[in-house]
Amino acid sequence: MSGRLGGEFCLVCGADPPLFGDRMCESCVRVRTTLATVPENVPWVRCARCGIVELDGKWEATKEADIWDELLHRHLGVHERAEDIQLAMEPVKVSDRHTLLHIQIEGVIDELLYQEEHTMRARMANGVCLTCTRRAGNYFEATVQLRSSGRRLSEEEFTKLRTTLDEVLAKLSDDPMFFITNEGPVTGGYDVVLGSKGLARAWGRHLVDEYGGMTVETNTTVGRKDGVDVTRLTLLYRKPGYEIGDLVHWRHHHWRPSTWTKEGAVLERVDRRERTGATWRDLEQASVVAQRSAMLRVPFINEDASVGEFLDPNTWTMESVRLPFDHTPGRQGLIARVDGEWMALPWMGLDEQEDAA
Ligand SMILES: [Zn+2]
Ligand SMILES: [Zn+2]
């Protein structure tokens, strides 16, 4: 050693340069350096009821490959001076609960390349997520009542309305409270009990946008928690039972809705030339007398200034109706069955378009 006085040498074994890190030769520095550390076992939790996974305190629907990635990134410790790190991982399932994660890692520390292999055991534990806990407890915050105005809806129509909730759920974020607690038909409608007021309102807005009508909200206080009132929301949605062109009875006269507006509809009166706007609230009183889909077009066989005769397509007998105020000689009759009698209706823009097509 005396011959190297003043020169550089390994502090551990006295070897000649090159030296690395804290002035050690390559073999001494390699013995004392670890590129990566991983714990032997890492736990993760899956909801035993619905299968979603808890990662970082958040419950989410997660693919298995993403679980392993997440566990690796959370538990892998890497040397603080490591650079150019390359990682590879191969998961090997040992049992339902146990998966071995084989990890290959390489990286450069102080200009030396390190390559290591590690194994980490991912252990699954069963848990119950927040959503399932609340569901199991029949938790709910809101009831949406689907009803109709103007006409009783068929079961299929209610089913169709109900499916829009699935569309809304698909578009919204994965809020754990966005679940259905209970649902089913009730007299005159369909009720859906939900875990979240926000979901109830989002659905209500969707229904109004899609089908018109309006929602009415009622809040009920059911108790107090942490000094705050706990309330439940009842959201009543009435789908207008009438479509554009239907014949409705409203305020002692017959009308046909011709256009929806933001607040309601524009109605055209049947017995004279008159149109008016009405709000949804006004229209709560409207009742459907004949749906447009059930109206018929018939040629008049005889007509004078006020009455037309036509062949009733159901009975093949001659019937007569008062001609509508807008009738022009030779035009077909648009007829609807009202209280056991035929009624001829004035044409709306909609009827003319259909005639032209
Ligand atoms: Zn050495
Ligand atoms: Zn769950």
Tab-separated table of C-alpha atoms and ligand atoms in Angstrom:
chain	number	residue	atom	x	y	z
A	1	MET	CA	0.000	0.000	0.000
A	2	SER	CA	2.878	2.347	0.669
A	3	GLY	CA	3.580	2.745	-3.017
A	4	ARG	CA	0.142	4.308	-3.614
A	5	LEU	CA	0.359	7.044	-0.998
A	6	GLY	CA	-1.464	10.085	-2.195
A	7	GLY	CA	-3.278	8.109	-4.982
A	8	GLU	CA	-6.935	7.137	-5.038
A	9	PHE	CA	-7.994	3.705	-3.778
A	10	CYS	CA	-11.088	1.830	-2.593
A	11	LEU	CA	-11.900	2.829	0.990
A	12	VAL	CA	-13.061	-0.700	1.740
A	13	CYS	CA	-10.603	-3.062	0.110
A	14	GLY	CA	-7.859	-0.759	-1.096
A	15	ALA	CA	-8.288	-1.657	-4.746
A	16	ASP	CA	-7.162	0.674	-7.513
A	17	PRO	CA	-9.513	2.969	-9.409
A	18	PRO	CA	-11.865	3.277	-11.086
A	19	LEU	CA	-13.832	4.222	-8.006
A	20	PHE	CA	-17.560	4.885	-7.765
A	21	GLY	CA	-19.961	6.553	-5.374
A	22	ASP	CA	-18.382	7.000	-1.975
A	23	ARG	CA	-14.921	6.087	-3.273
A	24	MET	CA	-15.287	2.338	-3.566
A	25	CYS	CA	-14.293	-0.095	-6.258
A	26	GLU	CA	-17.005	-1.600	-8.428
A	27	SER	CA	-17.378	-4.888	-6.511
A	28	CYS	CA	-17.486	-3.166	-3.107
A	29	VAL	CA	-20.018	-0.610	-4.302
A	30	ARG	CA	-22.219	-3.299	-5.911
A	31	VAL	CA	-22.296	-5.323	-2.698
A	32	ARG	CA	-23.483	-2.290	-0.806
A	33	THR	CA	-26.006	-0.927	-3.295
A	34	THR	CA	-29.571	-1.992	-3.911
A	35	LEU	CA	-31.436	-0.585	-6.856
A	36	ALA	CA	-34.931	-1.473	-5.712
A	37	THR	CA	-36.786	-2.711	-2.665
A	38	VAL	CA	-40.271	-4.208	-2.501
A	39	PRO	CA	-42.188	-5.531	0.484
A	40	GLU	CA	-42.745	-9.259	0.546
A	41	ASN	CA	-46.532	-8.998	0.851
A	42	VAL	CA	-48.847	-6.238	-0.281
A	43	PRO	CA	-52.531	-6.225	0.546
A	44	TRP	CA	-55.383	-5.048	-1.575
A	45	VAL	CA	-59.135	-5.134	-1.006
A	46	ARG	CA	-61.910	-6.244	-3.270
A	47	CYS	CA	-65.615	-5.779	-2.559
A	48	ALA	CA	-66.997	-9.253	-1.978
A	49	ARG	CA	-70.399	-8.160	-3.292
A	50	CYS	CA	-69.756	-6.243	-6.482
A	51	GLY	CA	-66.069	-6.890	-7.202
A	52	ILE	CA	-64.827	-3.312	-7.342
A	53	VAL	CA	-61.404	-2.616	-5.862
A	54	GLU	CA	-60.096	-0.247	-3.229
A	55	LEU	CA	-56.948	1.547	-4.282
A	56	ASP	CA	-55.646	4.557	-2.405
A	57	GLY	CA	-58.796	4.711	-0.308
A	58	LYS	CA	-60.995	4.991	-3.405
A	59	TRP	CA	-63.311	2.259	-4.593
A	60	GLU	CA	-63.270	1.800	-8.328
A	61	ALA	CA	-63.960	-0.721	-11.011
A	62	THR	CA	-60.399	-1.669	-11.933
A	63	LYS	CA	-58.925	-4.169	-14.375
A	64	GLU	CA	-56.609	-6.751	-12.856
A	65	ALA	CA	-53.578	-5.523	-14.816
A	66	ASP	CA	-54.192	-2.029	-13.440
A	67	ILE	CA	-54.308	-3.378	-9.889
A	68	TRP	CA	-50.841	-4.920	-10.289
A	69	ASP	CA	-49.457	-1.736	-11.841
A	70	GLU	CA	-50.893	0.342	-9.056
A	71	LEU	CA	-49.498	-1.960	-6.345
A	72	LEU	CA	-46.081	-1.925	-7.988
A	73	HIS	CA	-45.931	1.832	-8.245
A	74	ARG	CA	-47.136	2.287	-4.727
A	75	HIS	CA	-44.761	-0.178	-3.082
A	76	LEU	CA	-41.638	-0.174	-5.204
A	77	GLY	CA	-38.775	1.719	-3.588
A	78	VAL	CA	-36.021	2.819	-5.989
A	79	HIS	CA	-32.540	4.093	-5.138
A	80	GLU	CA	-32.620	7.865	-5.013
A	81	ARG	CA	-29.804	8.361	-7.500
A	82	ALA	CA	-31.046	5.746	-9.969
A	83	GLU	CA	-31.511	6.861	-13.574
A	84	ASP	CA	-32.743	5.297	-16.827
A	85	ILE	CA	-35.020	2.912	-14.983
A	86	GLN	CA	-36.652	0.060	-16.934
A	87	LEU	CA	-39.353	-2.055	-15.360
A	88	ALA	CA	-41.029	-5.277	-16.352
A	89	MET	CA	-43.540	-7.280	-14.367
A	90	GLU	CA	-45.139	-10.642	-14.769
A	91	PRO	CA	-48.055	-11.577	-12.540
A	92	VAL	CA	-48.492	-15.256	-11.695
A	93	LYS	CA	-51.701	-16.301	-10.022
A	94	VAL	CA	-51.074	-18.721	-7.171
A	95	SER	CA	-54.608	-18.903	-5.807
A	96	ASP	CA	-57.800	-16.859	-5.794
A	97	ARG	CA	-56.309	-14.543	-3.254
A	98	HIS	CA	-52.609	-14.682	-3.976
A	99	THR	CA	-50.737	-13.429	-6.999
A	100	LEU	CA	-46.966	-13.322	-7.279
A	101	LEU	CA	-45.671	-10.279	-9.071
A	102	HIS	CA	-42.289	-11.014	-10.615
A	103	ILE	CA	-40.470	-7.781	-11.207
A	104	GLN	CA	-37.432	-7.117	-13.330
A	105	ILE	CA	-35.835	-3.752	-12.915
A	106	GLU	CA	-32.729	-2.130	-14.253
A	107	GLY	CA	-31.254	1.282	-13.763
A	108	VAL	CA	-28.021	3.222	-13.614
A	109	ILE	CA	-26.517	4.454	-10.342
A	110	ASP	CA	-23.311	6.454	-10.462
A	111	GLU	CA	-22.654	5.168	-13.981
A	112	LEU	CA	-22.987	1.494	-13.031
A	113	LEU	CA	-25.822	-0.550	-14.525
A	114	TYR	CA	-27.815	-2.619	-12.036
A	115	GLN	CA	-30.229	-5.412	-12.927
A	116	GLU	CA	-32.378	-6.951	-10.259
A	117	GLU	CA	-35.276	-9.337	-9.894
A	118	HIS	CA	-37.789	-9.129	-7.095
A	119	THR	CA	-40.991	-10.879	-6.159
A	120	MET	CA	-43.913	-9.323	-4.350
A	121	ARG	CA	-46.953	-11.246	-3.200
A	122	ALA	CA	-50.254	-9.435	-3.753
A	123	ARG	CA	-52.779	-10.636	-1.213
A	124	MET	CA	-56.423	-9.962	-1.788
A	125	ALA	CA	-58.715	-9.376	1.176
A	126	ASN	CA	-62.491	-9.286	0.981
A	127	GLY	CA	-64.224	-6.079	1.920
A	128	VAL	CA	-67.517	-4.363	1.311
A	129	CYS	CA	-67.478	-1.115	-0.602
A	130	LEU	CA	-69.378	1.970	0.457
A	131	THR	CA	-72.008	1.464	-2.214
A	132	CYS	CA	-72.710	-2.123	-1.190
A	133	THR	CA	-72.748	-1.174	2.485
A	134	ARG	CA	-75.363	1.467	1.802
A	135	ARG	CA	-77.305	-0.758	-0.544
A	136	ALA	CA	-77.375	-3.541	2.010
A	137	GLY	CA	-78.722	-1.030	4.512
A	138	ASN	CA	-81.398	0.060	2.012
A	139	TYR	CA	-79.920	3.519	2.121
A	140	PHE	CA	-81.673	6.094	0.008
A	141	GLU	CA	-81.765	9.832	-0.451
A	142	ALA	CA	-84.330	10.326	-3.161
A	143	THR	CA	-87.431	8.890	-4.763
A	144	VAL	CA	-88.280	9.654	-8.361
A	145	GLN	CA	-91.957	9.251	-9.162
A	146	LEU	CA	-92.715	8.770	-12.835
A	147	ARG	CA	-96.253	9.800	-13.673
A	148	SER	CA	-98.084	11.241	-16.639
A	149	SER	CA	-100.499	14.010	-17.388
A	150	GLY	CA	-103.253	14.013	-19.975
A	151	ARG	CA	-103.378	10.269	-20.413
A	152	ARG	CA	-102.447	7.124	-18.581
A	153	LEU	CA	-99.229	5.725	-19.965
A	154	SER	CA	-98.859	2.088	-20.915
A	155	GLU	CA	-96.469	-0.241	-19.137
A	156	GLU	CA	-94.149	-0.112	-22.178
A	157	GLU	CA	-94.092	3.656	-22.032
A	158	PHE	CA	-93.064	3.554	-18.380
A	159	THR	CA	-90.435	0.927	-19.180
A	160	LYS	CA	-89.060	3.225	-21.861
A	161	LEU	CA	-88.939	6.149	-19.435
A	162	ARG	CA	-87.184	3.972	-16.863
A	163	THR	CA	-84.452	2.901	-19.291
A	164	THR	CA	-83.386	6.534	-19.657
A	165	LEU	CA	-82.029	6.225	-16.093
A	166	ASP	CA	-79.499	3.684	-17.342
A	167	GLU	CA	-78.441	6.141	-20.050
A	168	VAL	CA	-77.995	8.885	-17.454
A	169	LEU	CA	-76.019	6.543	-15.170
A	170	ALA	CA	-73.731	5.552	-18.018
A	171	LYS	CA	-72.927	9.192	-18.744
A	172	LEU	CA	-72.302	10.234	-15.141
A	173	SER	CA	-69.109	9.656	-13.183
A	174	ASP	CA	-68.571	6.617	-10.973
A	175	ASP	CA	-70.072	8.160	-7.869
A	176	PRO	CA	-70.519	5.354	-5.320
A	177	MET	CA	-73.886	6.817	-4.333
A	178	PHE	CA	-75.298	6.561	-7.832
A	179	PHE	CA	-77.237	3.375	-7.276
A	180	ILE	CA	-80.819	2.195	-7.274
A	181	THR	CA	-82.097	1.052	-3.905
A	182	ASN	CA	-85.496	-0.096	-5.007
A	183	GLU	CA	-87.960	0.332	-7.846
A	184	GLY	CA	-91.249	-0.893	-9.151
A	185	PRO	CA	-94.642	-0.041	-10.591
A	186	VAL	CA	-97.179	1.764	-8.434
A	187	THR	CA	-100.749	2.771	-9.209
A	188	GLY	CA	-100.621	5.210	-12.118
A	189	GLY	CA	-96.865	5.183	-12.427
A	190	TYR	CA	-93.455	3.866	-11.542
A	191	ASP	CA	-91.221	4.711	-8.561
A	192	VAL	CA	-87.454	4.517	-8.390
A	193	VAL	CA	-85.648	4.916	-5.060
A	194	LEU	CA	-82.085	6.186	-5.412
A	195	GLY	CA	-78.959	6.519	-3.299
A	196	SER	CA	-78.312	10.082	-4.386
A	197	LYS	CA	-80.278	13.309	-4.755
A	198	GLY	CA	-77.825	14.415	-7.423
A	199	LEU	CA	-78.665	11.379	-9.498
A	200	ALA	CA	-82.405	11.988	-9.062
A	201	ARG	CA	-82.040	15.577	-10.259
A	202	ALA	CA	-79.806	14.652	-13.175
A	203	TRP	CA	-82.370	12.128	-14.320
A	204	GLY	CA	-85.201	14.640	-13.848
A	205	ARG	CA	-83.409	17.153	-16.088
A	206	HIS	CA	-82.836	14.464	-18.682
A	207	LEU	CA	-86.525	13.495	-18.704
A	208	VAL	CA	-87.641	17.111	-19.126
A	209	ASP	CA	-85.145	17.674	-21.942
A	210	GLU	CA	-86.189	14.521	-23.700
A	211	TYR	CA	-89.954	14.390	-23.182
A	212	GLY	CA	-91.028	17.840	-21.993
A	213	GLY	CA	-93.150	18.279	-18.921
A	214	MET	CA	-91.771	19.344	-15.569
A	215	THR	CA	-90.517	18.098	-12.251
A	216	VAL	CA	-91.737	19.053	-8.798
A	217	GLU	CA	-89.376	18.618	-5.853
A	218	THR	CA	-90.388	18.007	-2.267
A	219	ASN	CA	-87.846	17.772	0.534
A	220	THR	CA	-88.689	16.015	3.774
A	221	THR	CA	-86.577	16.286	6.906
A	222	VAL	CA	-86.033	12.829	8.340
A	223	GLY	CA	-83.637	13.639	11.158
A	224	ARG	CA	-80.464	15.455	12.149
A	225	LYS	CA	-76.879	14.341	11.869
A	226	ASP	CA	-73.851	16.333	13.058
A	227	GLY	CA	-76.044	19.381	13.529
A	228	VAL	CA	-77.368	19.303	9.970
A	229	ASP	CA	-80.874	18.342	8.865
A	230	VAL	CA	-80.997	15.077	6.973
A	231	THR	CA	-83.494	15.428	4.154
A	232	ARG	CA	-84.946	13.151	1.549
A	233	LEU	CA	-86.009	14.303	-1.846
A	234	THR	CA	-89.125	13.306	-3.693
A	235	LEU	CA	-88.979	14.257	-7.323
A	236	LEU	CA	-92.218	13.971	-9.234
A	237	TYR	CA	-91.965	13.884	-12.996
A	238	ARG	CA	-95.084	14.019	-15.097
A	239	LYS	CA	-94.556	13.071	-18.687
A	240	PRO	CA	-97.044	14.844	-20.913
A	241	GLY	CA	-99.304	12.101	-22.217
A	242	TYR	CA	-99.841	13.984	-25.467
A	243	GLU	CA	-97.674	14.257	-28.530
A	244	ILE	CA	-97.556	16.954	-31.156
A	245	GLY	CA	-100.729	16.638	-33.238
A	246	ASP	CA	-102.783	14.746	-30.648
A	247	LEU	CA	-106.264	15.981	-29.879
A	248	VAL	CA	-106.589	17.193	-26.300
A	249	HIS	CA	-109.399	18.570	-24.249
A	250	TRP	CA	-108.295	21.608	-22.321
A	251	ARG	CA	-110.189	24.520	-20.781
A	252	HIS	CA	-113.522	23.409	-22.256
A	253	HIS	CA	-112.282	23.214	-25.856
A	254	HIS	CA	-110.465	20.891	-28.196
A	255	TRP	CA	-106.875	21.744	-29.124
A	256	ARG	CA	-103.888	20.186	-30.791
A	257	PRO	CA	-100.341	20.865	-29.554
A	258	SER	CA	-98.299	22.050	-32.535
A	259	THR	CA	-94.875	22.836	-31.013
A	260	TRP	CA	-93.078	22.375	-27.713
A	261	THR	CA	-91.679	25.460	-26.070
A	262	LYS	CA	-89.242	25.695	-23.196
A	263	GLU	CA	-92.061	26.152	-20.699
A	264	GLY	CA	-94.803	24.148	-22.341
A	265	ALA	CA	-96.478	23.995	-25.719
A	266	VAL	CA	-98.206	26.003	-28.397
A	267	LEU	CA	-101.762	24.768	-28.934
A	268	GLU	CA	-104.012	25.206	-31.952
A	269	ARG	CA	-107.713	25.306	-31.379
A	270	VAL	CA	-109.827	22.907	-33.377
A	271	ASP	CA	-113.150	24.734	-33.780
A	272	ARG	CA	-111.732	28.063	-34.928
A	273	ARG	CA	-108.484	29.715	-35.964
A	274	GLU	CA	-106.719	30.412	-32.683
A	275	ARG	CA	-103.409	29.532	-31.177
A	276	THR	CA	-102.089	29.997	-27.676
A	277	GLY	CA	-99.096	29.178	-25.560
A	278	ALA	CA	-99.563	27.169	-22.377
A	279	THR	CA	-97.147	26.236	-19.609
A	280	TRP	CA	-96.686	22.695	-18.366
A	281	ARG	CA	-98.506	23.740	-15.252
A	282	ASP	CA	-101.472	24.998	-17.317
A	283	LEU	CA	-101.429	21.778	-19.268
A	284	GLU	CA	-101.683	19.594	-16.182
A	285	GLN	CA	-105.430	19.853	-16.764
A	286	ALA	CA	-105.283	18.736	-20.390
A	287	SER	CA	-106.561	15.276	-21.261
A	288	VAL	CA	-105.922	13.389	-24.455
A	289	VAL	CA	-109.062	12.757	-26.457
A	290	ALA	CA	-107.457	11.111	-29.476
A	291	GLN	CA	-103.871	10.288	-30.286
A	292	ARG	CA	-102.635	11.388	-33.652
A	293	SER	CA	-101.564	7.854	-34.439
A	294	ALA	CA	-105.230	6.825	-34.319
A	295	MET	CA	-106.475	9.582	-36.643
A	296	LEU	CA	-107.590	8.672	-40.147
A	297	ARG	CA	-107.522	10.294	-43.559
A	298	VAL	CA	-110.659	9.783	-45.577
A	299	PRO	CA	-111.856	11.138	-48.919
A	300	PHE	CA	-115.206	12.932	-48.815
A	301	ILE	CA	-117.690	11.359	-51.157
A	302	ASN	CA	-120.133	14.251	-50.894
A	303	GLU	CA	-119.613	17.630	-49.347
A	304	ASP	CA	-121.467	20.918	-49.086
A	305	ALA	CA	-120.426	24.135	-47.380
A	306	SER	CA	-120.493	22.689	-43.881
A	307	VAL	CA	-120.862	18.921	-43.928
A	308	GLY	CA	-118.878	16.124	-45.574
A	309	GLU	CA	-119.896	12.509	-46.113
A	310	PHE	CA	-117.411	9.652	-46.071
A	311	LEU	CA	-117.321	5.891	-45.797
A	312	ASP	CA	-116.491	4.780	-42.257
A	313	PRO	CA	-113.548	2.417	-42.833
A	314	ASN	CA	-114.505	0.292	-39.834
A	315	THR	CA	-118.159	-0.292	-40.635
A	316	TRP	CA	-118.396	0.611	-44.358
A	317	THR	CA	-121.372	2.777	-43.651
A	318	MET	CA	-121.790	6.351	-44.771
A	319	GLU	CA	-121.073	8.887	-42.031
A	320	SER	CA	-121.181	12.644	-42.003
A	321	VAL	CA	-119.090	15.209	-40.145
A	322	ARG	CA	-119.016	18.954	-39.810
A	323	LEU	CA	-116.192	20.186	-42.040
A	324	PRO	CA	-113.328	21.972	-40.261
A	325	PHE	CA	-113.069	25.761	-40.577
A	326	ASP	CA	-110.040	25.513	-42.862
A	327	HIS	CA	-111.574	22.999	-45.261
A	328	THR	CA	-111.036	23.472	-48.971
A	329	PRO	CA	-113.290	21.549	-51.375
A	330	GLY	CA	-111.750	18.267	-52.459
A	331	ARG	CA	-109.291	17.980	-49.590
A	332	GLN	CA	-109.262	14.766	-47.569
A	333	GLY	CA	-110.757	14.687	-44.135
A	334	LEU	CA	-108.567	14.188	-41.080
A	335	ILE	CA	-110.903	12.474	-38.686
A	336	ALA	CA	-110.740	11.361	-35.077
A	337	ARG	CA	-113.120	9.359	-32.954
A	338	VAL	CA	-114.317	11.520	-30.040
A	339	ASP	CA	-116.852	10.206	-27.545
A	340	GLY	CA	-118.234	7.701	-30.021
A	341	GLU	CA	-118.605	10.269	-32.835
A	342	TRP	CA	-116.361	11.220	-35.722
A	343	MET	CA	-114.850	14.676	-35.697
A	344	ALA	CA	-113.086	16.271	-38.682
A	345	LEU	CA	-110.049	18.313	-37.687
A	346	PRO	CA	-108.368	21.331	-39.247
A	347	TRP	CA	-104.967	20.509	-40.672
A	348	MET	CA	-101.772	21.601	-39.006
A	349	GLY	CA	-98.433	22.135	-40.757
A	350	LEU	CA	-97.541	18.635	-39.662
A	351	ASP	CA	-100.496	17.060	-41.485
A	352	GLU	CA	-99.726	18.941	-44.700
A	353	GLN	CA	-96.098	17.829	-44.634
A	354	GLU	CA	-97.151	14.242	-44.255
A	355	ASP	CA	-99.616	14.656	-47.095
A	356	ALA	CA	-96.858	16.007	-49.373
A	357	ALA	CA	-94.423	13.226	-48.475
B	1	ZN	ZN	-13.207	-2.362	-2.957
B	2	ZN	ZN	-69.451	-3.326	-3.708
